[in-house]
Amino acid sequence: MSLSLLVLVGVLFAVGTYLLMERSLTRVALGVGVLGNGANLLIVVAGSDSGQAPIVGRPDQLTDPLPQALVLTAIVIGFALLSFVLALAWRNWTITENDGVEDDFEDRSLVSRKEGTAKPGDAPHHEDVAR
Amino acid sequence: MNFRPSAILDELVDRWLSKVAVLVAVYVTFRGHNAPGGGFAGGLVVGGVFVLQFLTGREPHIRHRPIRRPTLLLGFGLLVALVTTVIPLVVDASPLESHIWKLNVPFIGEVKVVSSMFFDLGVFFVVVAVVLMVLLSLGARGESLVGDDGVGAS
Amino acid sequence: MTALLTLPVLGPLVAAALCLVFRRLNVQRAISFASLTVAAGCAVAVFVNVWGDGEVRVARMGGWPGSFAITFVADRLSAVMLLVALAAVTLVLIYAIGQRAPDERSSFYHPVYMVMSAGIAQALLAGDLFNLFVAFEILLMASYVLLTLEGTNEQIRAGTTYVVLNILESLVLLVAIGLVFAATGTVNMAELPERLAELPDGVRTSLHLFLLIAFGIKAAVFPLFFWLPDSYPTAPSSVSAVFAGLLTKIGVYCMIRTQTLLFPGEASDLIVVVGILTMVIGIIGAVSHQNMKRILSFHIISQIGYMVFGLGIGGEAAIAATVFFLVHQIPVKTSLFLVEGIVSRDQGSSSLKEVSGLARRSPWLAVLFLLPALSLAGLPPFPGFLAKFSLVRAGLDAEHYVGVAIAITVSLFTLVSMVKIWVAAFWGEAKPSSVGQPDAVATVGLLRHHRLMATSTAVMVVGIVMLAVVAGPFFQFVTDAALQLLDPASYVSAVRSS
C-alpha cells in the first residue's frame, strides 16, 4: 500500500466533494467523475498488495484480481453515471439557458407561506391528465 | 456545433484508420479468452473510430450508415449476451456457465470455440451501439436526447 | 432451483432487449407483461418452497465454486419481498398500459422499466455486497431515466437532485464495499459475518456506519430524506408508484440485512433515534403540504421511520413487526399513488384545493382510496393495525416508552392527514371530469373511463385486504423470518454447504 496513492485518494475526494457542492451542473458532473475515480483508486489501493498482473500462466507474486474486477465494473458504471449527468446538464441548459440547479418551488412557497392560487408545483404530471 | 471537415484527418481516419481499427477490434475481441481483451475492449476500439469520424466532421456520415438505429443494435447485442446466459439453464447447468468445443478444422488445425464467445460478441455490439447513441443524441446538434428516433425532443 | 432464482432477474432483462428490438407498442406491452408474469411466477414458486421448510435457497452463476461465483440467495425475507415486489411491479405495468401515457410517448419506457424490475429482483436476491451494488446501480440508473424520461423543465430540475444524491449514495456504498474488502478480504455475505467479527471495534463501527449511510440515503431516513419529496411527485403516477412502493423499501431491506447478518444488533440506539426522527419529520411534512402526491411522499418517509425504529429495537418480536410492516407498506403505498394517478387524470389536478366531491362521483374510487389509507394510518382491522400494534408491543417490551409514545402520536397525525385528503378531495361538491362530457358529473362512470388502471389498483387493494384475512399464518411466517434473520449462522452454513 503506498502512502502517495492514499494521499491522492484524499485529494480526489476533497476536490470531488467541493465540486459536488456547486450549483453549476457542469461542475457537479465533474465532481461525480472525480469522486468516482477517487473511490475506484481507493479500492485498488486498499484492496490488494502490489504484484504482477493476474493473468493465467504468469509466475508467482500475482496481485489479487478481485479488487481489479470490482473496479473494472465500477469504472463502467461510473462512466454511465457521468454521461447521464452530462446529458442531464445539457438538457437543463437547452431548456433554461442556465447551468444551475434550481430550488424546489413548492418548498420555497411553503417556507414563505404564501397562500397563493395554483402554483407550478401543484400542477399534476401532464401524463396523468387525460388528453 | 458544426465542425469543418479537415482534409488530412478525414483522409487518415476514414481511409486507413477505420479499416485497421476494425481488424484490431476483431483480433482483440476473439483473443479475449486467453489473453486480455474481449468484447468490451473490441467494442471500444470500434467506438473510438466512430468518435474520430465524428470529430473530423463526419457526423452526418454516421447518420447515414447502415446502422441508423443504434437501439436495434443495442437490443440485438443485449439479446445475444442474455441468450448465452440463459441457454445453460436449459441444459441444466448454471447461468453464464461456458462450454468449450474443440474443433478440427481442415488446413488450420485445432480451433477452440468457447460458448462465452457469444456473450462477448453481444457485449461488443452493446458497446458499439452505446457509443453511437451517445454520438447521435449528445453529439448531434441538439436534435434529440434519447437517440435517433425523435422521441424526447421538444 | 437455479432457474427459479435467476429467472426473476434474467426474464425482465431479456424482455428489455426484445423491447429494444421491437418498437411496436403492442408488441412491447406483450413482451413486458409476459416476462413480468414469468418472473412473478418464479417468485411465487420460490416463496412456496421457502414457506414450506424455511431453508435458504442458493443459486450460483457460471459453475464457479463457493465465494467466487455470483451468488443469489433466498431466505424467508428475500422470498416474501421478491414475491410482493414483482407482484407490485406487474400490477403497475398493467396500470401504466391502462394509463396509455408513458409508453406511448417514448419507446424507451418498456425497456427501462424492465431493467428496473430486474434490478429490484437482483437487489433482493444478491448474495454478496458487490452484486448488491451492481443491482442498486441497475435499478437506480433505470429510475433516473424513468424520472426524467420526457425531459421537461420540472422533471430535469427535480431529477437533478435525485440523480446527484443517489450517485453520492452509490459512491458511499462503493467506498464502503472497498473498505470492507480491504478489511476482510471478501464481499460474500456468507463469509463476512465471521470475518467482520474478528475486526477491531473501531474499524467495525466505521464500516457499519458507511453501510448505514449508504442504505440510509436510499431508504430516505432522517437526515438523508430531503431528496425524496422533491423528486417523486414530478414523475407520472405509474412511475412514482413504483418508486414510492419499492425503491425506498429496498433501502430498508438492505438495512435489515446489515443489522441482522453483518453487524448483528450494533449501533441500535442510533438507529432507534434515527427512526423516531424520521417518523416525526415525515409527518410534519405531510401535515403541512396541500398536494396529494406531496403528502403521500412525506408519508413514505414517516412510515420508513417505523420500520427503522423496529429494526433498532431488535429482537424477535420487533424484527417480525418490521418485516410485516415492510411487506405491508409496498402494496399500500403503491395503491395510494395509483389512486392519486386516477384522480389527477380525471380531475386534471391532485391539489387538494382543486379537487372535491370524488366520493359522489365515484364511490368505488373512494373505497379504493379509503382502504389503503386506513391501513396506512393503522386502524383495525386492517393489516397496518397489526403491523403497528406488534411494533408498539415490541417497543413496550424493550422499554422504549418515548419512542412508542411518539409512534402512536405520529400514527394519529397520519390519520389526520389522510382525513385531510378525504375531506378535501372526496367530500364536497362534485366537479366535472376533465375527460369526457361535462354532464358526466352525475354518472358513476369514472372507473369505467379508466378500466385497466382501476382494475390493477383494485387487485392491489384486494391484496391488502387479503393480508388482513391471512394475518394469522402470515404473522407466523414473519416471525419465522425474523428468527431466521436473527440467526446468521444458519444463513452462513446454508450458503456454504449448498
Short mmCIF file of N, CA, C and O in Angstrom, two decimals, chain C residues 368-467:
data_model
loop_
_atom_site.label_atom_id
_atom_site.label_comp_id
_atom_site.label_asym_id
_atom_site.label_seq_id
_atom_site.Cartn_x
_atom_site.Cartn_y
_atom_site.Cartn_z
N LEU C 368 -61.39 2.55 -3.00
CA LEU C 368 -60.01 2.19 -3.35
C LEU C 368 -59.01 3.07 -2.61
O LEU C 368 -57.90 2.65 -2.32
N PHE C 369 -59.41 4.31 -2.35
CA PHE C 369 -58.50 5.19 -1.59
C PHE C 369 -58.59 4.88 -0.09
O PHE C 369 -57.58 4.80 0.60
N LEU C 370 -59.83 4.68 0.37
CA LEU C 370 -60.06 4.60 1.82
C LEU C 370 -59.37 3.38 2.45
O LEU C 370 -58.74 3.50 3.50
N LEU C 371 -59.48 2.23 1.78
CA LEU C 371 -58.93 1.02 2.40
C LEU C 371 -57.43 1.13 2.65
O LEU C 371 -56.98 0.97 3.78
N PRO C 372 -56.61 1.42 1.62
CA PRO C 372 -55.18 1.55 1.91
C PRO C 372 -54.87 2.72 2.85
O PRO C 372 -53.95 2.62 3.66
N ALA C 373 -55.67 3.81 2.77
CA ALA C 373 -55.39 4.96 3.64
C ALA C 373 -55.59 4.59 5.10
O ALA C 373 -54.77 4.93 5.96
N LEU C 374 -56.67 3.85 5.37
CA LEU C 374 -56.91 3.45 6.76
C LEU C 374 -55.86 2.45 7.22
O LEU C 374 -55.43 2.46 8.37
N SER C 375 -55.44 1.59 6.30
CA SER C 375 -54.41 0.64 6.67
C SER C 375 -53.10 1.36 6.96
O SER C 375 -52.36 1.00 7.87
N LEU C 376 -52.82 2.40 6.16
CA LEU C 376 -51.61 3.19 6.38
C LEU C 376 -51.65 3.86 7.75
O LEU C 376 -50.67 3.87 8.49
N ALA C 377 -52.83 4.39 8.12
CA ALA C 377 -52.95 5.05 9.41
C ALA C 377 -52.94 4.05 10.55
O ALA C 377 -52.72 4.41 11.69
N GLY C 378 -53.18 2.77 10.24
CA GLY C 378 -53.08 1.74 11.26
C GLY C 378 -54.37 1.53 12.04
O GLY C 378 -54.34 1.35 13.26
N LEU C 379 -55.50 1.55 11.34
CA LEU C 379 -56.76 1.30 12.03
C LEU C 379 -57.12 -0.18 11.93
O LEU C 379 -56.92 -0.79 10.89
N PRO C 380 -57.66 -0.77 13.01
CA PRO C 380 -58.15 -2.13 12.89
C PRO C 380 -59.37 -2.12 11.99
O PRO C 380 -60.09 -1.13 11.97
N PRO C 381 -59.64 -3.18 11.26
CA PRO C 381 -58.99 -4.48 11.24
C PRO C 381 -57.94 -4.61 10.13
O PRO C 381 -57.68 -5.71 9.67
N PHE C 382 -57.40 -3.52 9.68
CA PHE C 382 -56.51 -3.62 8.52
C PHE C 382 -55.13 -4.11 8.93
O PHE C 382 -54.75 -3.99 10.10
N PRO C 383 -54.37 -4.65 7.97
CA PRO C 383 -53.05 -5.20 8.32
C PRO C 383 -52.11 -4.14 8.91
O PRO C 383 -51.25 -4.47 9.71
N GLY C 384 -52.33 -2.87 8.50
CA GLY C 384 -51.48 -1.82 9.05
C GLY C 384 -51.60 -1.72 10.57
O GLY C 384 -50.64 -1.42 11.27
N PHE C 385 -52.81 -2.02 11.07
CA PHE C 385 -53.01 -2.01 12.52
C PHE C 385 -52.16 -3.09 13.18
O PHE C 385 -51.46 -2.84 14.16
N LEU C 386 -52.20 -4.26 12.57
CA LEU C 386 -51.45 -5.38 13.14
C LEU C 386 -49.96 -5.06 13.16
O LEU C 386 -49.25 -5.30 14.15
N ALA C 387 -49.48 -4.46 12.04
CA ALA C 387 -48.06 -4.11 11.96
C ALA C 387 -47.69 -3.13 13.07
O ALA C 387 -46.71 -3.31 13.80
N LYS C 388 -48.51 -2.07 13.19
CA LYS C 388 -48.17 -1.05 14.18
C LYS C 388 -48.34 -1.58 15.59
O LYS C 388 -47.54 -1.28 16.48
N PHE C 389 -49.38 -2.38 15.79
CA PHE C 389 -49.64 -2.91 17.13
C PHE C 389 -48.48 -3.79 17.59
O PHE C 389 -47.97 -3.63 18.71
N SER C 390 -48.02 -4.68 16.69
CA SER C 390 -46.94 -5.56 17.12
C SER C 390 -45.65 -4.77 17.33
O SER C 390 -44.85 -5.09 18.21
N LEU C 391 -45.49 -3.71 16.53
CA LEU C 391 -44.30 -2.86 16.70
C LEU C 391 -44.35 -2.15 18.06
O LEU C 391 -43.36 -2.12 18.80
N VAL C 392 -45.52 -1.61 18.39
CA VAL C 392 -45.67 -0.90 19.65
C VAL C 392 -45.45 -1.86 20.82
O VAL C 392 -44.78 -1.54 21.81
N ARG C 393 -46.00 -3.07 20.70
CA ARG C 393 -45.84 -4.03 21.78
C ARG C 393 -44.36 -4.40 21.96
O ARG C 393 -43.87 -4.47 23.09
N ALA C 394 -43.67 -4.59 20.82
CA ALA C 394 -42.25 -4.91 20.93
C ALA C 394 -41.50 -3.75 21.56
O ALA C 394 -40.58 -3.96 22.37
N GLY C 395 -41.90 -2.50 21.21
CA GLY C 395 -41.26 -1.33 21.79
C GLY C 395 -41.48 -1.25 23.28
O GLY C 395 -40.58 -0.94 24.06
N LEU C 396 -42.71 -1.58 23.72
CA LEU C 396 -43.01 -1.54 25.15
C LEU C 396 -42.21 -2.61 25.89
O LEU C 396 -41.66 -2.35 26.97
N ASP C 397 -42.13 -3.81 25.28
CA ASP C 397 -41.37 -4.88 25.92
C ASP C 397 -39.91 -4.49 26.10
O ASP C 397 -39.26 -4.86 27.07
N ALA C 398 -39.40 -3.73 25.11
CA ALA C 398 -38.00 -3.33 25.18
C ALA C 398 -37.83 -2.01 25.93
O ALA C 398 -36.74 -1.46 25.98
N GLU C 399 -38.92 -1.50 26.51
CA GLU C 399 -38.91 -0.29 27.33
C GLU C 399 -38.47 0.95 26.59
O GLU C 399 -37.78 1.81 27.12
N HIS C 400 -38.87 1.05 25.33
CA HIS C 400 -38.64 2.29 24.58
C HIS C 400 -39.90 3.13 24.67
O HIS C 400 -40.58 3.37 23.67
N TYR C 401 -40.21 3.61 25.88
CA TYR C 401 -41.51 4.25 26.08
C TYR C 401 -41.66 5.53 25.27
O TYR C 401 -42.71 5.79 24.69
N VAL C 402 -40.60 6.35 25.23
CA VAL C 402 -40.69 7.62 24.49
C VAL C 402 -40.96 7.33 23.01
O VAL C 402 -41.85 7.93 22.39
N GLY C 403 -40.19 6.39 22.47
CA GLY C 403 -40.36 6.05 21.05
C GLY C 403 -41.77 5.58 20.77
O GLY C 403 -42.39 5.97 19.77
N VAL C 404 -42.30 4.74 21.65
CA VAL C 404 -43.65 4.21 21.44
C VAL C 404 -44.67 5.34 21.49
O VAL C 404 -45.58 5.41 20.64
N ALA C 405 -44.50 6.25 22.47
CA ALA C 405 -45.44 7.37 22.56
C ALA C 405 -45.41 8.19 21.27
O ALA C 405 -46.46 8.55 20.72
N ILE C 406 -44.19 8.46 20.77
CA ILE C 406 -44.09 9.24 19.53
C ILE C 406 -44.71 8.47 18.38
O ILE C 406 -45.43 9.03 17.54
N ALA C 407 -44.47 7.16 18.34
CA ALA C 407 -45.02 6.37 17.24
C ALA C 407 -46.53 6.44 17.22
O ALA C 407 -47.15 6.58 16.16
N ILE C 408 -47.14 6.37 18.40
CA ILE C 408 -48.60 6.43 18.44
C ILE C 408 -49.11 7.81 18.03
O ILE C 408 -50.06 7.95 17.26
N THR C 409 -48.41 8.86 18.50
CA THR C 409 -48.80 10.22 18.12
C THR C 409 -48.70 10.40 16.61
O THR C 409 -49.61 10.94 15.96
N VAL C 410 -47.58 9.96 16.06
CA VAL C 410 -47.39 10.09 14.61
C VAL C 410 -48.49 9.35 13.88
O VAL C 410 -49.02 9.82 12.85
N SER C 411 -48.88 8.21 14.41
CA SER C 411 -49.93 7.42 13.80
C SER C 411 -51.24 8.21 13.77
O SER C 411 -51.97 8.19 12.77
N LEU C 412 -51.53 8.93 14.87
CA LEU C 412 -52.73 9.77 14.89
C LEU C 412 -52.67 10.84 13.81
O LEU C 412 -53.64 11.11 13.10
N PHE C 413 -51.49 11.47 13.70
CA PHE C 413 -51.36 12.52 12.69
C PHE C 413 -51.44 11.96 11.28
O PHE C 413 -51.90 12.63 10.36
N THR C 414 -50.99 10.72 11.11
CA THR C 414 -51.16 10.08 9.81
C THR C 414 -52.64 10.01 9.46
O THR C 414 -53.05 10.35 8.35
N LEU C 415 -53.43 9.61 10.47
CA LEU C 415 -54.86 9.56 10.25
C LEU C 415 -55.40 10.95 9.92
O LEU C 415 -56.21 11.13 9.01
N VAL C 416 -54.89 11.97 10.65
CA VAL C 416 -55.34 13.34 10.41
C VAL C 416 -55.09 13.74 8.96
O VAL C 416 -55.96 14.27 8.27
N SER C 417 -53.90 13.45 8.47
CA SER C 417 -53.60 13.93 7.11
C SER C 417 -54.34 13.09 6.08
O SER C 417 -54.67 13.59 5.00
N MET C 418 -54.63 11.82 6.39
CA MET C 418 -55.46 11.03 5.48
C MET C 418 -56.88 11.60 5.45
O MET C 418 -57.51 11.68 4.40
N VAL C 419 -57.36 11.99 6.64
CA VAL C 419 -58.69 12.60 6.71
C VAL C 419 -58.70 13.91 5.93
O VAL C 419 -59.68 14.25 5.27
N LYS C 420 -57.58 14.61 5.99
CA LYS C 420 -57.48 15.87 5.24
C LYS C 420 -57.69 15.61 3.75
O LYS C 420 -58.49 16.31 3.10
N ILE C 421 -57.00 14.61 3.24
CA ILE C 421 -57.19 14.28 1.82
C ILE C 421 -58.63 13.88 1.57
O ILE C 421 -59.27 14.31 0.61
N TRP C 422 -59.16 13.06 2.47
CA TRP C 422 -60.52 12.54 2.29
C TRP C 422 -61.54 13.67 2.25
O TRP C 422 -62.36 13.75 1.34
N VAL C 423 -61.45 14.57 3.24
CA VAL C 423 -62.42 15.66 3.31
C VAL C 423 -62.31 16.56 2.10
O VAL C 423 -63.30 16.94 1.47
N ALA C 424 -61.08 16.90 1.74
CA ALA C 424 -60.91 17.87 0.67
C ALA C 424 -61.23 17.27 -0.70
O ALA C 424 -61.86 17.93 -1.53
N ALA C 425 -60.81 16.04 -0.94
CA ALA C 425 -60.92 15.51 -2.30
C ALA C 425 -62.18 14.69 -2.50
O ALA C 425 -62.73 14.66 -3.59
N PHE C 426 -62.65 14.01 -1.45
CA PHE C 426 -63.73 13.07 -1.68
C PHE C 426 -65.09 13.59 -1.23
O PHE C 426 -66.11 13.15 -1.71
N TRP C 427 -65.10 14.49 -0.26
CA TRP C 427 -66.37 15.11 0.11
C TRP C 427 -66.57 16.42 -0.65
O TRP C 427 -65.70 16.89 -1.35
N GLY C 428 -67.74 17.01 -0.46
CA GLY C 428 -67.99 18.31 -1.05
C GLY C 428 -68.65 18.21 -2.42
O GLY C 428 -69.08 17.13 -2.86
N GLU C 429 -68.73 19.35 -3.09
CA GLU C 429 -69.35 19.43 -4.41
C GLU C 429 -68.59 18.57 -5.40
O GLU C 429 -67.36 18.61 -5.45
N ALA C 430 -69.30 17.84 -6.20
CA ALA C 430 -68.64 17.09 -7.26
C ALA C 430 -68.30 18.03 -8.40
O ALA C 430 -69.07 18.91 -8.75
N LYS C 431 -67.12 17.86 -8.93
CA LYS C 431 -66.72 18.69 -10.07
C LYS C 431 -66.73 17.83 -11.32
O LYS C 431 -66.50 16.63 -11.26
N PRO C 432 -66.97 18.45 -12.45
CA PRO C 432 -66.97 17.66 -13.68
C PRO C 432 -65.57 17.13 -13.98
O PRO C 432 -64.58 17.70 -13.57
N SER C 433 -65.59 16.04 -14.68
CA SER C 433 -64.32 15.46 -15.07
C SER C 433 -63.66 16.31 -16.15
O SER C 433 -64.34 17.00 -16.90
N SER C 434 -62.35 16.27 -16.19
CA SER C 434 -61.68 16.96 -17.28
C SER C 434 -61.67 16.09 -18.52
O SER C 434 -61.24 16.49 -19.58
N VAL C 435 -62.12 14.85 -18.36
CA VAL C 435 -62.19 13.95 -19.51
C VAL C 435 -63.67 13.64 -19.77
O VAL C 435 -64.46 13.51 -18.87
N GLY C 436 -64.02 13.54 -21.02
CA GLY C 436 -65.39 13.17 -21.35
C GLY C 436 -66.35 14.34 -21.31
O GLY C 436 -65.96 15.50 -21.25
N GLN C 437 -67.64 14.03 -21.26
CA GLN C 437 -68.65 15.07 -21.36
C GLN C 437 -68.80 15.80 -20.02
O GLN C 437 -68.61 15.22 -18.97
N PRO C 438 -69.17 17.07 -20.09
CA PRO C 438 -69.34 17.83 -18.84
C PRO C 438 -70.48 17.30 -17.99
O PRO C 438 -70.44 17.42 -16.78
N ASP C 439 -71.52 16.71 -18.61
CA ASP C 439 -72.64 16.26 -17.80
C ASP C 439 -72.38 14.88 -17.18
O ASP C 439 -73.28 14.26 -16.67
N ALA C 440 -71.12 14.45 -17.25
CA ALA C 440 -70.80 13.16 -16.67
C ALA C 440 -70.71 13.21 -15.16
O ALA C 440 -70.44 12.21 -14.51
N VAL C 441 -70.97 14.40 -14.59
CA VAL C 441 -70.83 14.57 -13.14
C VAL C 441 -71.71 13.59 -12.39
O VAL C 441 -71.28 12.93 -11.43
N ALA C 442 -72.93 13.48 -12.85
CA ALA C 442 -73.88 12.69 -12.08
C ALA C 442 -73.61 11.20 -12.22
O ALA C 442 -73.92 10.44 -11.31
N THR C 443 -73.05 10.81 -13.32
CA THR C 443 -72.88 9.37 -13.53
C THR C 443 -71.75 8.83 -12.66
O THR C 443 -70.90 9.56 -12.17
N VAL C 444 -71.79 7.55 -12.48
CA VAL C 444 -70.80 6.92 -11.62
C VAL C 444 -69.78 6.21 -12.49
O VAL C 444 -69.18 5.22 -12.10
N GLY C 445 -69.56 6.75 -13.67
CA GLY C 445 -68.75 6.02 -14.64
C GLY C 445 -67.28 6.32 -14.62
O GLY C 445 -66.57 6.04 -15.57
N LEU C 446 -66.80 6.90 -13.52
CA LEU C 446 -65.40 7.31 -13.50
C LEU C 446 -64.47 6.13 -13.75
O LEU C 446 -63.56 6.20 -14.57
N LEU C 447 -64.72 5.04 -13.05
CA LEU C 447 -63.82 3.90 -13.19
C LEU C 447 -63.96 3.25 -14.55
O LEU C 447 -63.04 2.60 -15.02
N ARG C 448 -65.14 3.45 -15.16
CA ARG C 448 -65.32 2.84 -16.48
C ARG C 448 -64.42 3.52 -17.52
O ARG C 448 -64.01 2.91 -18.49
N HIS C 449 -64.12 4.80 -17.28
CA HIS C 449 -63.22 5.50 -18.19
C HIS C 449 -61.80 4.96 -18.10
O HIS C 449 -61.01 5.08 -19.01
N HIS C 450 -61.47 4.47 -16.92
CA HIS C 450 -60.07 4.10 -16.68
C HIS C 450 -60.04 2.65 -16.21
O HIS C 450 -59.65 2.35 -15.10
N ARG C 451 -60.49 1.76 -17.09
CA ARG C 451 -60.78 0.41 -16.63
C ARG C 451 -59.54 -0.34 -16.18
O ARG C 451 -59.50 -0.88 -15.08
N LEU C 452 -58.50 -0.33 -17.01
CA LEU C 452 -57.30 -1.09 -16.65
C LEU C 452 -56.65 -0.52 -15.40
O LEU C 452 -56.21 -1.26 -14.51
N MET C 453 -56.59 0.81 -15.34
CA MET C 453 -55.97 1.44 -14.18
C MET C 453 -56.72 1.05 -12.91
O MET C 453 -56.13 0.68 -11.90
N ALA C 454 -58.07 1.11 -13.00
CA ALA C 454 -58.87 0.78 -11.82
C ALA C 454 -58.70 -0.68 -11.45
O ALA C 454 -58.59 -1.03 -10.27
N THR C 455 -58.66 -1.56 -12.46
CA THR C 455 -58.55 -2.99 -12.16
C THR C 455 -57.26 -3.29 -11.41
O THR C 455 -57.27 -3.98 -10.39
N SER C 456 -56.15 -2.75 -11.92
CA SER C 456 -54.89 -3.11 -11.27
C SER C 456 -54.82 -2.52 -9.87
O SER C 456 -54.31 -3.16 -8.95
N THR C 457 -55.37 -1.31 -9.69
CA THR C 457 -55.41 -0.74 -8.35
C THR C 457 -56.27 -1.61 -7.44
O THR C 457 -55.90 -1.89 -6.29
N ALA C 458 -57.42 -2.05 -7.97
CA ALA C 458 -58.33 -2.86 -7.16
C ALA C 458 -57.68 -4.16 -6.74
O ALA C 458 -57.80 -4.58 -5.59
N VAL C 459 -56.95 -4.79 -7.67
CA VAL C 459 -56.28 -6.05 -7.32
C VAL C 459 -55.32 -5.82 -6.16
O VAL C 459 -55.24 -6.62 -5.21
N MET C 460 -54.62 -4.69 -6.22
CA MET C 460 -53.66 -4.42 -5.15
C MET C 460 -54.36 -4.19 -3.81
O MET C 460 -53.92 -4.67 -2.77
N VAL C 461 -55.49 -3.46 -3.87
CA VAL C 461 -56.23 -3.21 -2.64
C VAL C 461 -56.78 -4.52 -2.08
O VAL C 461 -56.74 -4.77 -0.86
N VAL C 462 -57.28 -5.38 -2.98
CA VAL C 462 -57.75 -6.69 -2.53
C VAL C 462 -56.61 -7.44 -1.85
O VAL C 462 -56.79 -8.12 -0.82
N GLY C 463 -55.39 -7.29 -2.41
CA GLY C 463 -54.23 -7.92 -1.80
C GLY C 463 -54.02 -7.45 -0.37
O GLY C 463 -53.72 -8.25 0.53
N ILE C 464 -54.20 -6.15 -0.14
CA ILE C 464 -54.04 -5.61 1.21
C ILE C 464 -55.07 -6.23 2.15
O ILE C 464 -54.76 -6.64 3.27
N VAL C 465 -56.32 -6.30 1.65
CA VAL C 465 -57.37 -6.87 2.49
C VAL C 465 -57.08 -8.35 2.77
O VAL C 465 -57.25 -8.83 3.89
N MET C 466 -56.59 -9.04 1.74
CA MET C 466 -56.25 -10.45 1.92
C MET C 466 -55.18 -10.63 2.99
O MET C 466 -55.17 -11.60 3.74
N LEU C 467 -54.27 -9.66 3.04
CA LEU C 467 -53.21 -9.73 4.04
C LEU C 467 -53.81 -9.71 5.44
O LEU C 467 -53.29 -10.34 6.37
#
